[in-house]
């Protein structure tokens, strides 16, 4: 048994780990070559080098995958975690980890079901953020000066928009050309929407008053650029009222939810952007006719009310004639009444004058009365003066007797402070440093001595 084992082992070639790994790598690459693998993207991460590493998985297995930086622009779609795709590429191995992996050259969505699931997931997330709220919708301008269009410069879309606007109401159109499908379409569309919004209102290229984002019909994969999150956010934040017109009437993309108005076709978008000139002229004519009729009815109504009011007014000429006649009558009566009034007043004046006393008589009577009064006052004047002098002398003597000078003259002294305030008690006198003594013949300043305690008595014990 041992000899058989040794013989078998000795016949096998001896390989290094690198040689074995290289043989496996060649075998795998030769056996499979280019393959198409369906699976869900997971663990995706893009490094600073630009290379993207991920894994593709299904219910039973998982395979590592790489997107080299040079292939990223040619993938056909933008990879995201959770999206089911069909990856086209080459199977190879990574010897340092003993792993086999898929070098991805192209990505395609794995059927419409996967695309719709991805779109619905994004729609729900953006709805929760409030990007599709009705309160965000703005009204379109009635007659824009400039219409901006984000679309492909080739094809029937831009031609339909130009033709419709020229037919309805010619306006200036500014086209921002973009790719409407493919890997770079979403970035170009989002950049165009943001670019229109960033234009100054009075710049060399003026900012449009309304914006149309449009493309023709196509498959769900063809319209995926308009379901891109970057495009939807650009439409929701655009400061210009935006009309979306993507695909046919039955096609719905996420930009339709973020736009202010959704049109089923590019032609319908142009009809929403500008009014119909003929219809507008007809509306104006109809409005003018209605306004003229309304003004005519108002004028007739006012004239009727005026006629009724005039009928209710009195006869003005007759009123003026009556007033003039009354004025003439009053003037004639006034001319007759004034001389009569003057004559009556003169008669009253003469009657009053006859009863009045002459001023000379009044003055003579007053002079006589004044003379009598003077005689009465002159008779008792000397005796009255003598009596008043005696009474005044008696009062002066009594006042002098009550004066404190008379008291001082009798030998009393008044104690006061230097400011003249009287000091009436010994305690008050002891608290003053200077005192003034008032005598009958003058004053004397003194300084009181402090109280001295009586000498202590010595007690003897017997």
C-alpha positions as MATLAB code, in Angstrom:
seq = 'XXXXXXXXXXXXXXXXXXXXXXXXXXXXXXXXXXXXXXXXXXXXXXXXXXXXXXXXXXXXXXXXXXXXXXXXXXXXXXXXXXXXXXXXXXXXXXXXXXXXXXXXXXXXXXXXXXXXXXXXXXXXXXXXXXXXXXXXXXXXXXXXXXXXXXXXXXXXXXXXXXXXXXXXXXXXXXXXXXXXXXXXXXXXXXXXXXXXXXXXXXXXXXXXXXXXXXXXXXXXXXXXXXXXXXXXXXXXXXXXXXXXXXXXXXXXXXXXXXXXXXXXXXXXXXXXXXXXXXXXXXXXXXXXXXXXXXXXXXXXXXXXXXXXXXXXXXXXXXXXXXXXXXXXXXXXXXXXXXXXXXXXXXXXXXXXXXXXXXXXXXXXXXXXXXXXXXXXXXXXXXXXXXXXXXXXXXXXXXXXXXXXXXXXXXXXXXXXXXXXXXXXXXXXXXXXXXXXXXXXXXXXXXXXXXXXXXXXXXXXXX';
ca = [
       0.000    0.000    0.000;
       2.784    2.381    0.828;
       4.672    1.568   -2.394;
       1.597    2.285   -4.538;
       1.065    5.674   -2.894;
       4.683    6.682   -3.318;
       4.691    5.673   -6.973;
       1.514    7.650   -7.697;
       2.837   10.754   -5.927;
       6.125   10.583   -7.728;
       4.398   10.735  -11.123;
       2.623   14.139  -10.340;
       4.459   17.300  -11.404;
       5.462   19.649   -8.630;
       3.881   23.147   -8.929;
       4.364   26.324   -6.972;
       1.357   28.180   -5.667;
       1.816   30.889   -8.294;
       2.074   28.296  -11.070;
      -1.090   26.601   -9.883;
      -2.928   29.932   -9.593;
      -1.788   30.899  -13.063;
      -2.938   27.566  -14.489;
      -6.349   27.988  -12.883;
      -6.589   31.553  -14.226;
      -5.791   30.422  -17.794;
      -8.204   27.510  -17.530;
     -11.069   29.725  -16.312;
     -10.479   32.450  -18.868;
     -10.170   29.887  -21.699;
     -13.209   27.901  -20.673;
     -15.619   30.840  -20.221;
     -14.320   33.847  -22.177;
     -17.094   36.512  -22.381;
     -20.210   35.759  -20.365;
     -23.503   37.473  -19.463;
     -24.420   37.133  -15.789;
     -27.743   38.129  -14.228;
     -27.779   39.180  -10.608;
     -28.409   41.926   -8.041;
     -25.690   44.504   -7.404;
     -24.455   44.548   -3.813;
     -21.454   45.745   -1.816;
     -20.669   48.351   -4.490;
     -17.867   50.809   -3.713;
     -15.974   53.228   -5.971;
     -12.418   54.036   -4.945;
     -10.404   57.185   -5.527;
      -8.661   55.461   -8.429;
     -11.993   55.433  -10.302;
     -12.344   51.641  -10.220;
     -15.627   50.227   -8.873;
     -15.752   46.974   -6.892;
     -18.988   45.119   -6.260;
     -20.623   41.718   -6.121;
     -23.476   40.131   -8.084;
     -25.731   37.764   -6.194;
     -28.861   35.674   -6.554;
     -30.631   33.289   -4.203;
     -27.839   30.692   -4.219;
     -24.478   32.319   -4.932;
     -22.400   35.485   -5.170;
     -19.546   36.484   -7.482;
     -17.105   39.355   -7.158;
     -17.054   41.895   -9.998;
     -14.954   44.881  -11.061;
     -15.597   47.848  -13.326;
     -12.335   49.408  -14.441;
     -12.245   53.161  -14.656;
     -11.817   53.075  -18.440;
     -15.065   51.123  -18.890;
     -17.210   53.240  -16.531;
     -18.346   55.644  -19.272;
     -19.335   52.813  -21.627;
     -21.460   50.721  -19.253;
     -24.863   51.828  -20.569;
     -26.304   52.605  -17.123;
     -25.256   53.837  -13.719;
     -24.771   50.934  -11.276;
     -26.530   51.092   -7.898;
     -26.873   48.711   -4.988;
     -30.064   46.694   -5.067;
     -30.571   46.923   -8.852;
     -30.920   43.694  -10.774;
     -28.772   43.820  -13.902;
     -27.325   41.680  -16.679;
     -23.535   42.128  -16.627;
     -21.488   41.380  -19.726;
     -17.761   40.744  -19.245;
     -14.911   38.303  -18.798;
     -14.358   35.716  -16.051;
     -10.915   35.809  -14.477;
      -9.292   35.044  -11.145;
      -7.416   37.003   -8.494;
      -4.572   34.675   -7.466;
      -3.601   36.549   -4.294;
      -6.958   35.690   -2.758;
      -7.775   32.600   -4.757;
     -10.968   34.257   -5.978;
     -12.641   34.244   -9.337;
     -14.295   37.474  -10.469;
     -16.115   39.124  -13.341;
     -14.557   42.062  -15.205;
     -17.685   43.994  -16.276;
     -17.707   45.700  -19.666;
     -21.431   46.492  -19.977;
     -24.511   46.614  -17.747;
     -28.142   46.282  -18.750;
     -31.244   46.311  -16.594;
     -32.599   42.818  -16.063;
     -35.997   43.348  -17.684;
     -38.701   45.954  -17.134;
     -39.716   44.459  -13.802;
     -36.376   45.372  -12.250;
     -36.498   48.842  -13.796;
     -40.016   49.498  -12.533;
     -39.111   48.295   -9.043;
     -36.133   50.634   -8.986;
     -38.221   53.559  -10.233;
     -40.969   52.895   -7.698;
     -38.472   52.715   -4.847;
     -37.010   56.075   -5.843;
     -40.476   57.574   -6.304;
     -41.532   56.597   -2.786;
     -38.354   58.038   -1.270;
     -38.684   61.351   -3.098;
     -42.380   61.512   -2.234;
     -41.532   61.228    1.446;
     -39.136   64.146    1.022;
     -41.985   66.265   -0.379;
     -40.511   66.802   -3.851;
     -43.814   65.918   -5.493;
     -46.132   67.950   -3.227;
     -48.881   69.865   -5.009;
     -48.012   72.979   -3.006;
     -44.705   73.169   -4.897;
     -46.429   73.442   -8.272;
     -46.352   76.901   -9.866;
     -48.671   78.449  -12.420;
     -47.391   78.851  -15.965;
     -47.033   82.416  -17.303;
     -49.874   83.514  -19.580;
     -47.650   84.872  -22.360;
     -43.934   84.101  -21.878;
     -41.369   86.213  -23.685;
     -38.842   83.376  -24.001;
     -39.375   79.605  -24.032;
     -36.448   77.386  -23.011;
     -36.217   73.834  -24.348;
     -34.054   70.976  -23.018;
     -33.964   68.279  -25.682;
     -31.939   66.702  -28.437;
     -31.033   69.082  -31.267;
     -31.865   66.340  -33.796;
     -35.189   64.659  -34.337;
     -38.797   65.706  -34.608;
     -39.205   66.899  -30.976;
     -37.622   70.335  -31.304;
     -39.167   70.787  -34.749;
     -42.653   70.049  -33.385;
     -42.148   72.540  -30.562;
     -40.924   75.264  -32.924;
     -43.771   74.690  -35.384;
     -46.436   74.700  -32.687;
     -45.172   77.874  -31.013;
     -44.849   79.669  -34.370;
     -48.414   78.688  -35.248;
     -49.998   79.575  -31.909;
     -48.062   82.638  -30.756;
     -44.512   83.255  -32.061;
     -42.056   83.527  -29.193;
     -38.285   83.365  -28.883;
     -37.019   79.803  -28.284;
     -33.662   78.950  -26.649;
     -32.545   75.316  -27.049;
     -30.097   73.678  -24.654;
     -29.001   70.579  -26.592;
     -28.539   67.371  -24.581;
     -28.410   63.628  -25.086;
     -31.796   62.162  -24.163;
     -30.660   58.585  -23.617;
     -27.507   56.761  -22.709;
     -25.046   56.838  -19.845;
     -24.366   60.606  -19.960;
     -27.934   61.719  -20.690;
     -29.034   62.174  -17.064;
     -26.061   64.354  -16.168;
     -26.540   66.513  -19.274;
     -30.265   66.987  -18.685;
     -29.768   67.916  -15.024;
     -26.978   70.339  -15.954;
     -29.192   71.975  -18.607;
     -32.082   72.501  -16.178;
     -29.765   73.993  -13.571;
     -28.030   76.076  -16.252;
     -31.289   77.652  -17.431;
     -32.220   78.438  -13.825;
     -28.851   80.109  -13.200;
     -29.119   82.500  -16.159;
     -29.539   86.175  -15.155;
     -32.826   87.756  -16.123;
     -31.136   90.647  -17.959;
     -28.006   88.851  -19.173;
     -26.688   88.382  -22.683;
     -28.599   85.104  -22.795;
     -31.832   85.938  -20.933;
     -33.463   83.457  -18.611;
     -36.604   81.832  -20.095;
     -40.025   82.466  -18.578;
     -41.055   78.818  -19.042;
     -39.032   75.629  -19.590;
     -39.880   72.498  -21.617;
     -37.991   69.227  -21.036;
     -38.920   66.874  -23.884;
     -38.028   63.775  -25.861;
     -39.890   61.378  -28.121;
     -41.155   57.946  -27.292;
     -39.046   54.903  -26.559;
     -38.673   51.851  -24.394;
     -38.460   52.015  -20.630;
     -34.692   51.740  -20.817;
     -34.563   54.610  -23.324;
     -36.491   56.854  -20.916;
     -34.424   55.974  -17.823;
     -32.480   59.248  -17.943;
     -35.708   61.035  -16.976;
     -36.123   58.710  -13.977;
     -32.677   59.613  -12.670;
     -32.613   61.133   -9.183;
     -30.312   63.973  -10.234;
     -32.676   64.987  -13.031;
     -35.732   64.821  -10.766;
     -34.093   66.967   -8.080;
     -32.956   69.508  -10.682;
     -36.530   69.788  -11.997;
     -37.976   70.153   -8.494;
     -35.550   72.954   -7.562;
     -35.740   74.810  -10.902;
     -36.789   78.478  -10.377;
     -38.475   78.520  -13.800;
     -41.942   76.945  -14.286;
     -41.223   73.597  -15.954;
     -43.260   71.453  -18.360;
     -42.251   67.811  -18.843;
     -43.038   66.082  -22.145;
     -41.250   62.723  -22.151;
     -42.329   59.812  -24.347;
     -45.856   59.139  -25.464;
     -49.090   59.812  -23.629;
     -48.957   56.437  -21.850;
     -45.339   56.882  -20.701;
     -44.746   58.200  -17.188;
     -41.369   59.183  -15.764;
     -40.366   60.622  -12.403;
     -39.683   64.058  -13.894;
     -43.429   64.244  -14.593;
     -44.078   64.215  -10.828;
     -41.487   66.929  -10.126;
     -42.479   69.289  -12.959;
     -45.105   72.010  -12.631;
     -47.134   70.646  -15.568;
     -46.983   67.356  -17.466;
     -47.742   67.198  -21.196;
     -48.434   63.919  -23.016;
     -46.354   64.964  -26.057;
     -43.857   67.704  -26.993;
     -46.528   69.319  -29.164;
     -48.895   69.437  -26.190;
     -46.092   70.976  -24.096;
     -45.709   73.786  -26.643;
     -49.480   74.349  -26.540;
     -49.297   74.642  -22.752;
     -46.338   77.048  -22.943;
     -47.972   79.687  -25.160;
     -51.620   80.594  -25.754;
     -53.376   80.341  -29.096;
     -53.178   83.778  -30.661;
     -56.425   83.387  -32.572;
     -58.279   82.068  -29.559;
     -56.798   84.847  -27.426;
     -57.898   87.452  -29.976;
     -61.370   85.923  -30.035;
     -61.519   85.968  -26.259;
     -60.427   89.609  -26.238;
     -63.047   90.502  -28.827;
     -65.723   88.682  -26.870;
     -64.610   90.338  -23.652;
     -64.615   93.737  -25.393;
     -68.130   93.147  -26.672;
     -69.310   92.082  -23.245;
     -67.650   95.136  -21.708;
     -69.227   97.461  -24.258;
     -72.662   95.918  -23.636;
     -72.198   96.236  -19.901;
     -71.185   99.912  -20.209;
     -74.200  100.591  -22.459;
     -76.546   99.017  -19.923;
     -74.973  100.994  -17.093;
     -75.275  104.232  -19.076;
     -78.922  103.569  -19.874;
     -79.670  102.759  -16.250;
     -77.969  105.947  -15.061;
     -79.791  108.050  -17.656;
     -83.114  106.523  -16.565;
     -82.426  107.323  -12.922;
     -81.410  110.848  -13.888;
     -84.648  111.374  -15.805;
     -86.664  110.127  -12.870;
     -84.793  112.403  -10.494;
     -85.271  115.371  -12.835;
     -89.013  114.669  -12.972;
     -89.202  114.707   -9.185;
     -87.414  118.072   -8.889;
     -89.507  121.310   -8.578;
     -89.835  123.879  -11.416;
     -86.651  125.905  -10.974;
     -87.620  128.845  -13.256;
     -90.900  129.215  -11.370;
     -89.087  129.122   -8.031;
     -86.667  131.791   -9.223;
     -89.545  134.027  -10.459;
     -91.334  133.744   -7.113;
     -88.150  134.592   -5.255;
     -87.530  137.632   -7.441;
     -91.101  138.885   -6.840;
     -90.705  138.386   -3.101;
     -87.425  140.304   -3.199;
     -89.030  143.240   -5.018;
     -91.899  143.312   -2.520;
     -89.507  143.254    0.441;
     -87.432  146.049   -1.127;
     -90.478  148.277   -1.606;
     -91.706  147.679    1.928;
     -88.220  148.398    3.281;
     -88.093  151.711    1.407;
     -91.385  152.763    3.039;
     -90.637  151.400    6.497;
     -87.228  153.044    7.023;
     -88.440  156.733    7.059;
     -91.238  155.716    9.385;
     -88.810  154.059   11.736;
     -86.529  157.103   11.755;
     -89.442  159.449   12.507;
     -90.637  157.235   15.377;
     -87.152  157.131   16.892;
     -86.836  160.908   16.676;
     -90.164  161.364   18.483;
     -89.011  158.979   21.235;
     -85.759  160.947   21.550;
     -87.601  164.267   21.925;
     -89.872  162.761   24.573;
     -86.910  161.432   26.543;
     -85.020  164.734   26.158;
     -87.961  166.606   27.659;
     -87.753  164.492   30.818;
     -83.968  164.828   31.235;
     -82.382  167.361   33.784;
     -79.749  169.772   32.387;
     -76.149  168.825   33.385;
     -75.484  172.292   34.804;
     -78.198  171.786   37.367;
     -76.797  168.376   38.340;
     -73.291  169.827   38.779;
     -74.574  172.736   40.922;
     -76.451  170.338   43.200;
     -73.390  168.136   43.635;
     -71.211  171.161   44.485;
     -73.641  172.270   47.151;
     -73.730  168.861   48.761;
     -69.915  168.703   48.761;
     -69.667  172.097   50.497;
     -72.027  170.993   53.247;
     -69.993  167.830   53.815;
     -66.779  169.856   54.073;
     -68.278  172.077   56.729;
     -69.361  169.080   58.771;
     -65.877  167.532   58.622;
     -63.996  170.761   59.548;
     -65.854  171.404   62.820;
     -64.789  168.346   64.999;
     -61.246  167.868   63.517;
     -59.029  169.561   66.321;
     -60.690  167.689   69.238;
     -60.491  164.380   67.429;
     -56.737  164.805   66.806;
     -56.005  165.617   70.398;
     -57.888  162.575   71.636;
     -56.030  160.272   69.224;
     -52.614  161.622   70.363;
     -53.423  160.887   74.032;
     -54.546  157.360   73.186;
     -51.350  156.718   71.197;
     -49.145  157.924   74.064;
     -50.850  155.577   76.515;
     -50.386  152.599   74.218;
     -46.673  153.422   73.723;
     -46.123  153.588   77.498;
     -47.742  150.183   77.972;
     -45.672  148.706   75.173;
     -42.449  150.075   76.677;
     -43.359  148.632   80.062;
     -43.796  145.200   78.541;
     -40.511  145.379   76.553;
     -37.600  143.116   77.729;
     -35.324  146.211   77.709;
     -37.290  147.586   80.642;
     -36.838  144.263   82.428;
     -33.073  144.322   81.813;
     -32.968  147.885   83.117;
     -34.385  146.653   86.398;
     -31.371  144.350   86.906;
     -32.278  141.205   85.013;
     -29.930  139.454   82.563;
     -30.861  137.522   79.369;
     -28.638  134.573   78.411;
     -28.356  133.808   74.672;
     -26.145  132.051   72.153;
     -23.858  134.107   69.885;
     -26.490  133.740   67.147;
     -29.151  135.347   69.415;
     -31.140  132.269   70.418;
     -32.225  132.529   74.113;
     -30.922  129.936   76.600;
     -33.531  129.265   79.269;
     -32.201  126.255   81.260;
     -28.968  125.437   83.027;
     -28.611  122.183   81.064;
     -28.773  124.063   77.773;
     -26.191  126.567   79.050;
     -23.794  123.780   80.061;
     -23.831  122.283   76.531;
     -22.736  125.582   74.867;
     -19.105  126.594   74.468;
     -19.895  130.353   74.235;
     -22.739  132.423   75.741;
     -23.695  136.078   75.521;
     -25.162  137.899   78.573;
     -27.497  140.794   77.714;
     -27.630  143.622   80.356;
     -29.594  146.806   80.325;
     -26.531  148.784   79.225;
     -24.820  146.205   76.900;
     -23.657  142.602   76.353;
     -20.894  140.392   77.772;
     -19.461  137.164   76.262;
     -18.743  134.304   78.711;
     -17.550  130.655   78.504;
     -19.406  128.338   80.954;
     -17.328  126.020   83.212;
     -17.909  122.259   83.093;
     -19.725  120.743   86.034;
     -17.412  119.364   88.605;
     -18.261  116.274   90.652;
     -18.446  116.893   94.446;
     -15.462  115.532   96.437;
     -15.829  111.962   97.632;
     -16.607  111.404  101.330;
     -14.413  109.097  103.315;
     -16.274  106.672  105.552;
     -14.662  105.441  108.723;
     -15.424  102.148  110.253;
     -15.916  102.487  113.956;
];
